[in-house]
């Protein structure tokens, strides 16, 4: 099993080499082997006595990240969809993509996606699941951006990446929480602890995080906005990722965790509401579109909403119907995307306003489309699988579980109506799609290409799917017990028995179906009469604008904010830094009772010391207020000499000497430099700035003084300097302890301080020489 | 064997000095610089292996016993960081000749480069807080020399800010060491830990701790002290930016990590404060990254949120979190270097740093493009690369300590980091072929990519091969949470 997950990835690595032969053999041929092989491998698991299989390979066991793969009914359903549709799409793409295209890239991404998607549905380890989940987002991003010279394509790619990664990160948080609370990273083991989870304080948060992940991935309202833009991808990609598989990853996630989550009534409320709204909004908006693929995109959104809603209902029928519809949707939507691709490929246009009357030119394609659209619409005919699942949807909408919350009761009353409302529009756009494209009077002359039937290779894949539609329609129980029942069982956590039959009698669901067909037909025929409604709802409002606005505001706002404080002024930076240090340090000092003042340990202060201190203070102020830079330097020198004098008084003659030399040299150097420098600029700061700056400076001085006093007053230990004085002569043979410290005891410090000076000298030398050379050159 | 601890400092020091005398023979210098860097890497790798097998090495410099003399302490944390430093150094030294002008190379670039490595390695290895200050000075002085190298107008303008702010923090550093010495009478870190523990960090000590925090935080570019960083990091040559971005802020983070897991560990309010700072650092940093169209600046701003992630681990202060910080630290050093080198290459080849003026790079430089995309995912913490492991540990630790808000901030930050780099990828690499804006130089591009491939290789290995590396990070986490191990290894007698 693990091999099948990584098989596509391995082939993806060799694709660039195989791509060299693309002149002779279309790269897609090599890629086709992969999904076909995987499909054949997994098909053998179908059967009534199917038992879940698992396999474990360690990856990062010390972080509890194991490549645990677990194949149950739900995974099996998805695995077969991924590989089955994958094989058909790859076959289709061989004819769809011309050899001049960057085939290597295309198939590498496609295979990468296949691995990712298989990983998502087979992983039992939450972190591995997350890893594959992000990989699906990335490969989808690359596929949407396949024709990245188009602006729309880049826009769509980024949008899909942002929305799905946003959800992915949210899901990641949910998964971490789950793994912390249950102390396991295996989903199966989490399910066993569901009682404990339901009572945990974090349960609402976990649910929110997980559902955000699922809703974004499965394009649920209001996150659906990325899906229509994802249609910029080549059509095989749209058929595969953005209708049959990737967008169902969110559905899969909800299904996978529904044994845990469905224990809460809020799960029903949130998932049903979001699902139903998505269903209605998607189908309502689909009718408005003019691009074939855009119609299909909104249709996909609405169908995903329907499946999501059924998972939210959580009843036996609903769960079963959800599994059933996952399969059905893949068959008819997959075939319809391929049909749209054929129309585009053979006529050069996907604009339904230009198309029409294509039945005569593309009879086979049109027939395939007929089955697809009618199945999608849920037309009550015994050979259309879409009808069965729709019927079960109505059935489940009518039999919702009772709950304790008022909101639940309200939903129980409203949902059936919304279900019918959404389905009516589904019917309308299905008819619109078929009749708009294939019947009526089309403006054939204005099409970029003269339409003709597609090559066989492009017709076979949708034809196989249509055969699937019919077969499932005729013999629904063929897939029921051996296949769907296991999936439904995995979702709900209990054994389900469901018989699918075409004729139940005139039951309420059947009456709902008839209503849909009746009103739907009327609406379709008179659609030009009521189309004006779109000017009112949504009118100019659009969630896309929200997205664009958010993106644009993020940039402009961050730009404004950052420029607000990053204004390039060094004095401003220093002021901000000092203020921060002041506030925080004073706060901590206050709370930890840091300030103490102990005068018991002080020596006498002589008049001489006080007078030197006063001179130094006056000189320091003098430096600030002096306007003449030479004067400022000389006054600054006074401070330095003051310090030297203090050293003399404190019996440190060598330090005093050093300080004197340093001071003299600095002053001399400064004077030399200033000779070449322009005059000091008059301080142009406003009075307010000056006051603020002085306040900051004075406070900082106060802070340092307070810390110094306090440090002096808290001498709690004997300093190590005693050791130096004791051992200086004995161990190092030096009388002057300062010298011994410098050259021996802490010789390493001195070595590197010398290095520092060396670097400084070399740096300045380089700077001067480089500049001189520049001037010579100029 | 204790002398091993000094080698990662001595080798680059001598190399740097040696190259001064050869600066008229550039070919020799280039070859020698590469050989010496590789040699140093090999030595450090051996030392790391030795420590892995035999435990911490301590060296009492000049034979003056601890706590009186200076000790070098090469424990697992230090040596891992020194090893990563040298890895980055290898990439930089191979990248340098194609990126620097002859003049820049001629005026002692390689000397400053080696001395920067000396300072950084010394800061990681020392066990003495005053000696830490000295190595900070070595590192900073070398960085001053590197930042002005070449001496363009913008470079000089930005470097003066850089120098001034760092001078300020150096002054504060040495003053704070003096305060600390006055209170506890020592500068040996092990003894500091012991003595601060004895009095349970009472009185003025927490205030001193905060001052230390600010000294390191200015260097580490934490909110709200990073104003100096973005512009001064993009002013010099890309190879210098890469060294700065990968190493300098990380020395600040390392210092916080060391000092606040060893010495000042007795006030939980400090940790609380770190968590807040972490959140703000992440948000403001990434907002900065979104605020500009200058591709180099985007990367420079991205240093800041990463630093936020690391400080978060120190604030959460449990073993998982600390391991996460260590993992993230190593990851971030590598990926930041890679990204600076990458955008440096893009800017060089395109002749501009404005992302609006570059398009369709993928057509000419596909390898560069894929490397950039990979680096983007590594940085954003997408699995299975190195960023993911560190982030996973940190978020796990955050949620396990019920800090939901900071975790959400972390996730939003990751998301925006991805957006900030995707803007560059989509704008510069995708799009139509642009034949007029720049001349295509595949030869140069190839030279730029090799060092980047080396770095990204390790990013991938650190992610996929986490099973091999995580136990090391885990044991470092355990080790840091038990400071007595460090104290015993230094003051064993």
mmCIF file of N, CA and C in Angstrom, chain A residues 59-63 109 131 141 148 154 158 162 173 176 180 202 555 558-559 561-562 565-566 568 573 578 580 585 594 704 707-708 710-711 714-721 723-724 744 746 749 752 756 759 765 769-771 774 777, chain B residues 9 64 68 70 103 107-108 115 128 130-131 134 141 150-151 156 161 168 172 179 181-185 187 195 198 204 207 210 224 226-227 273 284 287 291 301 370 383-384 388 392-393 396 402 411 415 422-423 426 430-431 464 467:
data_model
loop_
_atom_site.group_PDB
_atom_site.id
_atom_site.type_symbol
_atom_site.label_atom_id
_atom_site.label_comp_id
_atom_site.label_asym_id
_atom_site.label_seq_id
_atom_site.Cartn_x
_atom_site.Cartn_y
_atom_site.Cartn_z
ATOM 1 N N UNK A 59 8.581 6.714 10.201
ATOM 2 C CA UNK A 59 9.267 7.834 9.529
ATOM 3 C C UNK A 59 10.005 8.655 10.578
ATOM 4 N N UNK A 60 9.231 9.367 11.422
ATOM 5 C CA UNK A 60 9.871 10.093 12.515
ATOM 6 C C UNK A 60 9.209 9.602 13.798
ATOM 7 N N UNK A 61 9.465 8.345 14.177
ATOM 8 C CA UNK A 61 8.755 7.808 15.335
ATOM 9 C C UNK A 61 8.965 8.621 16.602
ATOM 10 N N UNK A 62 10.103 9.300 16.728
ATOM 11 C CA UNK A 62 10.303 10.037 17.978
ATOM 12 C C UNK A 62 9.372 11.238 18.076
ATOM 13 N N UNK A 63 8.788 11.651 16.977
ATOM 14 C CA UNK A 63 7.774 12.703 17.036
ATOM 15 C C UNK A 63 6.383 12.121 16.811
ATOM 16 N N UNK A 109 3.612 17.472 -12.150
ATOM 17 C CA UNK A 109 2.644 18.011 -11.193
ATOM 18 C C UNK A 109 1.501 17.041 -10.963
ATOM 19 N N UNK A 131 0.691 16.665 5.910
ATOM 20 C CA UNK A 131 1.751 16.843 4.921
ATOM 21 C C UNK A 131 1.222 16.639 3.507
ATOM 22 N N UNK A 141 -1.753 24.368 -7.049
ATOM 23 C CA UNK A 141 -1.222 25.697 -7.378
ATOM 24 C C UNK A 141 -0.397 25.650 -8.661
ATOM 25 N N UNK A 148 1.253 30.018 -16.913
ATOM 26 C CA UNK A 148 1.428 31.189 -16.066
ATOM 27 C C UNK A 148 1.780 32.462 -16.818
ATOM 28 N N UNK A 154 -2.201 33.218 -13.127
ATOM 29 C CA UNK A 154 -1.404 33.507 -11.936
ATOM 30 C C UNK A 154 -2.310 33.913 -10.769
ATOM 31 N N UNK A 158 -2.620 31.772 -7.232
ATOM 32 C CA UNK A 158 -2.324 32.345 -5.918
ATOM 33 C C UNK A 158 -3.546 32.267 -5.007
ATOM 34 N N UNK A 162 -3.669 30.413 -1.489
ATOM 35 C CA UNK A 162 -3.891 31.132 -0.235
ATOM 36 C C UNK A 162 -5.082 30.575 0.526
ATOM 37 N N UNK A 173 -3.711 23.155 13.166
ATOM 38 C CA UNK A 173 -3.895 23.483 14.580
ATOM 39 C C UNK A 173 -4.872 22.507 15.220
ATOM 40 N N UNK A 176 -3.158 19.201 15.811
ATOM 41 C CA UNK A 176 -2.226 19.212 16.944
ATOM 42 C C UNK A 176 -3.014 19.106 18.253
ATOM 43 N N UNK A 180 -2.689 16.223 21.041
ATOM 44 C CA UNK A 180 -2.273 16.488 22.427
ATOM 45 C C UNK A 180 -3.289 15.899 23.405
ATOM 46 N N UNK A 202 -11.732 21.925 24.746
ATOM 47 C CA UNK A 202 -11.219 22.375 23.455
ATOM 48 C C UNK A 202 -12.040 21.866 22.285
ATOM 49 N N UNK A 555 -1.512 44.478 1.781
ATOM 50 C CA UNK A 555 -0.284 45.093 1.290
ATOM 51 C C UNK A 555 -0.214 46.575 1.625
ATOM 52 N N UNK A 558 0.017 47.139 5.429
ATOM 53 C CA UNK A 558 1.329 46.833 6.019
ATOM 54 C C UNK A 558 2.344 47.853 5.570
ATOM 55 N N UNK A 559 2.187 48.301 4.349
ATOM 56 C CA UNK A 559 3.121 49.290 3.855
ATOM 57 C C UNK A 559 3.005 50.582 4.661
ATOM 58 N N UNK A 561 1.710 50.970 7.634
ATOM 59 C CA UNK A 561 2.082 50.786 9.026
ATOM 60 C C UNK A 561 3.595 50.743 9.182
ATOM 61 N N UNK A 562 4.232 49.995 8.290
ATOM 62 C CA UNK A 562 5.671 49.838 8.426
ATOM 63 C C UNK A 562 6.382 51.150 8.174
ATOM 64 N N UNK A 565 6.620 53.616 11.191
ATOM 65 C CA UNK A 565 7.671 53.652 12.214
ATOM 66 C C UNK A 565 9.066 53.486 11.633
ATOM 67 N N UNK A 566 9.150 52.933 10.409
ATOM 68 C CA UNK A 566 10.473 52.774 9.807
ATOM 69 C C UNK A 566 10.779 54.007 8.973
ATOM 70 N N UNK A 568 13.478 55.829 8.924
ATOM 71 C CA UNK A 568 14.869 56.041 8.550
ATOM 72 C C UNK A 568 15.614 56.996 9.456
ATOM 73 N N UNK A 573 14.600 56.036 15.973
ATOM 74 C CA UNK A 573 14.782 54.631 16.353
ATOM 75 C C UNK A 573 15.291 54.527 17.780
ATOM 76 N N UNK A 578 14.849 53.174 23.393
ATOM 77 C CA UNK A 578 15.048 53.555 24.785
ATOM 78 C C UNK A 578 13.732 53.564 25.553
ATOM 79 N N UNK A 580 11.123 51.782 25.028
ATOM 80 C CA UNK A 580 10.744 50.409 25.330
ATOM 81 C C UNK A 580 11.529 49.878 26.518
ATOM 82 N N UNK A 585 11.747 47.854 31.789
ATOM 83 C CA UNK A 585 12.659 47.657 32.914
ATOM 84 C C UNK A 585 12.092 48.257 34.191
ATOM 85 N N UNK A 594 13.066 45.611 42.873
ATOM 86 C CA UNK A 594 14.464 45.579 42.495
ATOM 87 C C UNK A 594 15.296 46.690 43.104
ATOM 88 N N UNK A 704 19.618 53.883 34.764
ATOM 89 C CA UNK A 704 20.933 53.285 34.918
ATOM 90 C C UNK A 704 21.501 53.585 36.309
ATOM 91 N N UNK A 707 19.762 51.336 38.827
ATOM 92 C CA UNK A 707 20.239 49.950 38.773
ATOM 93 C C UNK A 707 21.635 49.883 39.377
ATOM 94 N N UNK A 708 22.437 50.883 39.083
ATOM 95 C CA UNK A 708 23.797 50.879 39.611
ATOM 96 C C UNK A 708 23.791 50.939 41.130
ATOM 97 N N UNK A 710 21.385 50.147 43.109
ATOM 98 C CA UNK A 710 20.803 48.930 43.634
ATOM 99 C C UNK A 710 21.793 47.765 43.555
ATOM 100 N N UNK A 711 22.519 47.679 42.445
ATOM 101 C CA UNK A 711 23.506 46.606 42.308
ATOM 102 C C UNK A 711 24.582 46.744 43.360
ATOM 103 N N UNK A 714 23.495 45.487 46.698
ATOM 104 C CA UNK A 714 23.142 44.077 46.843
ATOM 105 C C UNK A 714 24.353 43.180 46.620
ATOM 106 N N UNK A 715 25.445 43.490 47.243
ATOM 107 C CA UNK A 715 26.625 42.623 47.075
ATOM 108 C C UNK A 715 26.455 41.403 47.978
ATOM 109 N N UNK A 716 25.974 40.314 47.371
ATOM 110 C CA UNK A 716 25.638 39.148 48.179
ATOM 111 C C UNK A 716 26.734 38.088 48.198
ATOM 112 N N UNK A 717 27.717 38.238 47.326
ATOM 113 C CA UNK A 717 28.727 37.186 47.232
ATOM 114 C C UNK A 717 30.123 37.778 47.234
ATOM 115 N N UNK A 718 31.054 36.935 47.579
ATOM 116 C CA UNK A 718 32.440 37.372 47.522
ATOM 117 C C UNK A 718 32.881 37.368 46.064
ATOM 118 N N UNK A 719 33.418 38.483 45.576
ATOM 119 C CA UNK A 719 33.794 38.512 44.158
ATOM 120 C C UNK A 719 35.030 37.664 43.872
ATOM 121 N N UNK A 720 35.118 37.168 42.608
ATOM 122 C CA UNK A 720 36.246 36.314 42.255
ATOM 123 C C UNK A 720 37.545 37.099 42.217
ATOM 124 N N UNK A 721 37.462 38.425 42.266
ATOM 125 C CA UNK A 721 38.701 39.217 42.199
ATOM 126 C C UNK A 721 39.636 38.924 43.359
ATOM 127 N N UNK A 723 40.453 36.137 44.445
ATOM 128 C CA UNK A 723 41.325 35.048 43.997
ATOM 129 C C UNK A 723 42.475 35.607 43.173
ATOM 130 N N UNK A 724 42.184 36.574 42.330
ATOM 131 C CA UNK A 724 43.221 37.164 41.469
ATOM 132 C C UNK A 724 44.303 37.818 42.321
ATOM 133 N N UNK A 744 47.225 37.455 31.314
ATOM 134 C CA UNK A 744 47.259 36.040 31.617
ATOM 135 C C UNK A 744 45.908 35.495 32.028
ATOM 136 N N UNK A 746 42.926 36.676 32.071
ATOM 137 C CA UNK A 746 41.885 36.838 31.059
ATOM 138 C C UNK A 746 42.538 37.226 29.730
ATOM 139 N N UNK A 749 40.431 37.405 26.472
ATOM 140 C CA UNK A 749 39.706 38.650 26.218
ATOM 141 C C UNK A 749 40.606 39.651 25.507
ATOM 142 N N UNK A 752 41.348 38.981 21.863
ATOM 143 C CA UNK A 752 40.290 39.323 20.924
ATOM 144 C C UNK A 752 39.968 40.799 20.914
ATOM 145 N N UNK A 756 39.804 43.011 17.624
ATOM 146 C CA UNK A 756 38.778 44.005 17.294
ATOM 147 C C UNK A 756 39.439 45.263 16.740
ATOM 148 N N UNK A 759 40.737 44.663 13.254
ATOM 149 C CA UNK A 759 39.689 44.683 12.227
ATOM 150 C C UNK A 759 39.295 46.116 11.919
ATOM 151 N N UNK A 765 41.014 51.322 6.695
ATOM 152 C CA UNK A 765 41.990 51.402 5.601
ATOM 153 C C UNK A 765 41.327 51.045 4.274
ATOM 154 N N UNK A 769 40.894 53.557 1.091
ATOM 155 C CA UNK A 769 41.545 53.217 -0.166
ATOM 156 C C UNK A 769 40.543 53.020 -1.297
ATOM 157 N N UNK A 770 39.439 52.309 -0.961
ATOM 158 C CA UNK A 770 38.442 52.084 -1.998
ATOM 159 C C UNK A 770 37.855 53.388 -2.482
ATOM 160 N N UNK A 771 37.617 54.299 -1.578
ATOM 161 C CA UNK A 771 37.025 55.574 -1.973
ATOM 162 C C UNK A 771 38.009 56.396 -2.793
ATOM 163 N N UNK A 774 38.055 55.201 -6.212
ATOM 164 C CA UNK A 774 36.867 55.615 -6.938
ATOM 165 C C UNK A 774 37.026 57.028 -7.464
ATOM 166 N N UNK A 777 39.182 57.220 -10.374
ATOM 167 C CA UNK A 777 38.525 56.737 -11.588
ATOM 168 C C UNK A 777 37.564 57.754 -12.175
ATOM 169 N N UNK B 9 37.500 28.526 16.989
ATOM 170 C CA UNK B 9 37.775 29.964 17.089
ATOM 171 C C UNK B 9 39.147 30.268 16.487
ATOM 172 N N UNK B 64 43.795 28.650 33.827
ATOM 173 C CA UNK B 64 43.206 29.262 35.027
ATOM 174 C C UNK B 64 41.885 28.585 35.303
ATOM 175 N N UNK B 68 37.527 31.130 37.852
ATOM 176 C CA UNK B 68 38.330 32.361 37.878
ATOM 177 C C UNK B 68 38.798 32.781 36.486
ATOM 178 N N UNK B 70 38.844 32.191 32.125
ATOM 179 C CA UNK B 70 37.795 32.103 31.105
ATOM 180 C C UNK B 70 37.643 30.641 30.709
ATOM 181 N N UNK B 103 37.390 44.610 -6.271
ATOM 182 C CA UNK B 103 37.896 45.529 -5.259
ATOM 183 C C UNK B 103 37.471 45.105 -3.876
ATOM 184 N N UNK B 107 39.981 44.218 -0.873
ATOM 185 C CA UNK B 107 40.122 44.884 0.412
ATOM 186 C C UNK B 107 39.624 44.028 1.555
ATOM 187 N N UNK B 108 40.212 42.875 1.641
ATOM 188 C CA UNK B 108 40.134 42.019 2.838
ATOM 189 C C UNK B 108 38.766 41.439 3.123
ATOM 190 N N UNK B 115 36.966 36.522 10.330
ATOM 191 C CA UNK B 115 36.884 37.054 11.680
ATOM 192 C C UNK B 115 35.441 37.118 12.174
ATOM 193 N N UNK B 128 31.682 32.347 29.548
ATOM 194 C CA UNK B 128 32.017 33.472 30.406
ATOM 195 C C UNK B 128 31.305 34.693 29.852
ATOM 196 N N UNK B 130 31.583 37.906 30.286
ATOM 197 C CA UNK B 130 32.356 39.039 29.784
ATOM 198 C C UNK B 130 33.040 38.665 28.474
ATOM 199 N N UNK B 131 33.500 37.434 28.411
ATOM 200 C CA UNK B 131 34.108 36.961 27.173
ATOM 201 C C UNK B 131 33.083 36.940 26.034
ATOM 202 N N UNK B 134 33.182 40.190 24.582
ATOM 203 C CA UNK B 134 34.338 40.379 23.710
ATOM 204 C C UNK B 134 34.081 39.767 22.334
ATOM 205 N N UNK B 141 32.573 44.148 15.024
ATOM 206 C CA UNK B 141 33.567 44.933 14.302
ATOM 207 C C UNK B 141 33.749 44.362 12.899
ATOM 208 N N UNK B 150 33.166 48.345 0.134
ATOM 209 C CA UNK B 150 32.677 48.815 -1.156
ATOM 210 C C UNK B 150 32.236 50.260 -1.089
ATOM 211 N N UNK B 151 31.678 50.627 0.078
ATOM 212 C CA UNK B 151 31.440 52.025 0.375
ATOM 213 C C UNK B 151 30.509 52.792 -0.543
ATOM 214 N N UNK B 156 26.835 53.382 3.169
ATOM 215 C CA UNK B 156 27.379 54.160 4.274
ATOM 216 C C UNK B 156 26.273 54.762 5.122
ATOM 217 N N UNK B 161 23.737 53.852 10.878
ATOM 218 C CA UNK B 161 22.671 53.507 11.833
ATOM 219 C C UNK B 161 22.982 52.182 12.504
ATOM 220 N N UNK B 168 25.501 51.289 20.890
ATOM 221 C CA UNK B 168 24.679 51.532 22.077
ATOM 222 C C UNK B 168 24.470 50.223 22.836
ATOM 223 N N UNK B 172 25.581 49.147 26.652
ATOM 224 C CA UNK B 172 24.630 48.635 27.620
ATOM 225 C C UNK B 172 25.069 47.249 28.105
ATOM 226 N N UNK B 179 27.081 45.575 36.442
ATOM 227 C CA UNK B 179 26.041 45.490 37.476
ATOM 228 C C UNK B 179 25.963 44.080 38.031
ATOM 229 N N UNK B 181 28.149 41.743 37.970
ATOM 230 C CA UNK B 181 29.354 41.378 38.712
ATOM 231 C C UNK B 181 29.293 41.955 40.123
ATOM 232 N N UNK B 182 28.777 43.166 40.204
ATOM 233 C CA UNK B 182 28.685 43.789 41.513
ATOM 234 C C UNK B 182 27.798 42.966 42.437
ATOM 235 N N UNK B 183 26.726 42.419 41.908
ATOM 236 C CA UNK B 183 25.787 41.695 42.758
ATOM 237 C C UNK B 183 26.281 40.291 43.092
ATOM 238 N N UNK B 184 26.729 39.546 42.070
ATOM 239 C CA UNK B 184 27.064 38.149 42.343
ATOM 240 C C UNK B 184 28.562 37.871 42.314
ATOM 241 N N UNK B 185 29.360 38.868 41.940
ATOM 242 C CA UNK B 185 30.800 38.720 42.085
ATOM 243 C C UNK B 185 31.466 37.724 41.162
ATOM 244 N N UNK B 187 31.759 36.332 36.679
ATOM 245 C CA UNK B 187 31.295 36.442 35.299
ATOM 246 C C UNK B 187 31.276 35.070 34.621
ATOM 247 N N UNK B 195 24.996 30.945 41.634
ATOM 248 C CA UNK B 195 24.782 31.995 42.629
ATOM 249 C C UNK B 195 23.405 32.647 42.487
ATOM 250 N N UNK B 198 21.071 30.444 44.105
ATOM 251 C CA UNK B 198 21.138 30.450 45.564
ATOM 252 C C UNK B 198 20.251 31.530 46.173
ATOM 253 N N UNK B 204 17.375 43.026 42.692
ATOM 254 C CA UNK B 204 17.739 43.708 41.456
ATOM 255 C C UNK B 204 18.008 42.733 40.305
ATOM 256 N N UNK B 207 15.821 42.729 37.264
ATOM 257 C CA UNK B 207 16.021 43.953 36.482
ATOM 258 C C UNK B 207 17.270 43.822 35.607
ATOM 259 N N UNK B 210 16.525 41.655 32.710
ATOM 260 C CA UNK B 210 15.798 42.364 31.658
ATOM 261 C C UNK B 210 16.760 43.190 30.806
ATOM 262 N N UNK B 224 10.191 45.598 20.047
ATOM 263 C CA UNK B 224 10.206 46.630 18.998
ATOM 264 C C UNK B 224 11.609 47.234 18.844
ATOM 265 N N UNK B 226 13.917 46.266 16.349
ATOM 266 C CA UNK B 226 14.596 45.820 15.129
ATOM 267 C C UNK B 226 14.687 46.889 14.043
ATOM 268 N N UNK B 227 14.341 48.120 14.374
ATOM 269 C CA UNK B 227 14.263 49.156 13.329
ATOM 270 C C UNK B 227 15.521 49.254 12.478
ATOM 271 N N UNK B 273 6.407 37.486 29.569
ATOM 272 C CA UNK B 273 6.791 38.645 28.771
ATOM 273 C C UNK B 273 7.376 38.211 27.425
ATOM 274 N N UNK B 284 4.520 41.909 13.558
ATOM 275 C CA UNK B 284 5.089 43.122 12.961
ATOM 276 C C UNK B 284 6.140 42.783 11.913
ATOM 277 N N UNK B 287 4.367 41.671 8.762
ATOM 278 C CA UNK B 287 3.709 42.829 8.139
ATOM 279 C C UNK B 287 4.755 43.650 7.383
ATOM 280 N N UNK B 291 5.209 44.737 3.254
ATOM 281 C CA UNK B 291 5.060 46.165 3.005
ATOM 282 C C UNK B 291 5.916 46.669 1.852
ATOM 283 N N UNK B 301 13.093 41.371 6.104
ATOM 284 C CA UNK B 301 12.009 41.446 7.075
ATOM 285 C C UNK B 301 11.626 40.064 7.575
ATOM 286 N N UNK B 370 12.908 27.006 -9.263
ATOM 287 C CA UNK B 370 12.468 25.882 -8.419
ATOM 288 C C UNK B 370 13.126 25.940 -7.063
ATOM 289 N N UNK B 383 5.366 20.929 5.363
ATOM 290 C CA UNK B 383 6.030 19.646 5.489
ATOM 291 C C UNK B 383 6.433 19.106 4.117
ATOM 292 N N UNK B 384 7.390 18.265 4.007
ATOM 293 C CA UNK B 384 8.184 17.652 5.066
ATOM 294 C C UNK B 384 9.551 18.315 5.229
ATOM 295 N N UNK B 388 9.036 22.788 9.063
ATOM 296 C CA UNK B 388 7.852 22.143 9.614
ATOM 297 C C UNK B 388 8.117 21.551 10.991
ATOM 298 N N UNK B 392 6.177 22.602 14.220
ATOM 299 C CA UNK B 392 5.315 21.614 14.857
ATOM 300 C C UNK B 392 5.596 21.540 16.356
ATOM 301 N N UNK B 393 6.884 21.461 16.697
ATOM 302 C CA UNK B 393 7.248 21.360 18.113
ATOM 303 C C UNK B 393 6.789 22.591 18.879
ATOM 304 N N UNK B 396 2.997 22.666 19.147
ATOM 305 C CA UNK B 396 2.578 21.628 20.085
ATOM 306 C C UNK B 396 2.782 22.106 21.515
ATOM 307 N N UNK B 402 -1.824 25.528 26.763
ATOM 308 C CA UNK B 402 -3.074 26.300 26.646
ATOM 309 C C UNK B 402 -2.887 27.705 26.127
ATOM 310 N N UNK B 411 0.282 30.752 13.403
ATOM 311 C CA UNK B 411 -0.236 30.207 12.150
ATOM 312 C C UNK B 411 -0.490 31.314 11.133
ATOM 313 N N UNK B 415 1.284 31.836 7.459
ATOM 314 C CA UNK B 415 0.492 32.071 6.261
ATOM 315 C C UNK B 415 0.996 33.319 5.529
ATOM 316 N N UNK B 422 5.517 34.209 -1.931
ATOM 317 C CA UNK B 422 4.808 33.831 -3.156
ATOM 318 C C UNK B 422 4.663 35.027 -4.083
ATOM 319 N N UNK B 423 4.517 36.206 -3.472
ATOM 320 C CA UNK B 423 4.451 37.420 -4.304
ATOM 321 C C UNK B 423 5.700 37.498 -5.185
ATOM 322 N N UNK B 426 5.605 34.507 -7.886
ATOM 323 C CA UNK B 426 4.644 34.677 -8.976
ATOM 324 C C UNK B 426 5.031 35.858 -9.852
ATOM 325 N N UNK B 430 7.200 33.743 -12.643
ATOM 326 C CA UNK B 430 6.158 33.424 -13.603
ATOM 327 C C UNK B 430 5.979 34.590 -14.568
ATOM 328 N N UNK B 431 5.077 34.371 -15.491
ATOM 329 C CA UNK B 431 4.770 35.445 -16.415
ATOM 330 C C UNK B 431 5.477 35.257 -17.730
ATOM 331 N N UNK B 464 13.054 15.719 6.180
ATOM 332 C CA UNK B 464 12.726 14.316 5.907
ATOM 333 C C UNK B 464 13.481 13.403 6.865
ATOM 334 N N UNK B 467 14.098 12.114 11.911
ATOM 335 C CA UNK B 467 14.280 11.038 12.872
ATOM 336 C C UNK B 467 15.725 10.982 13.366
#
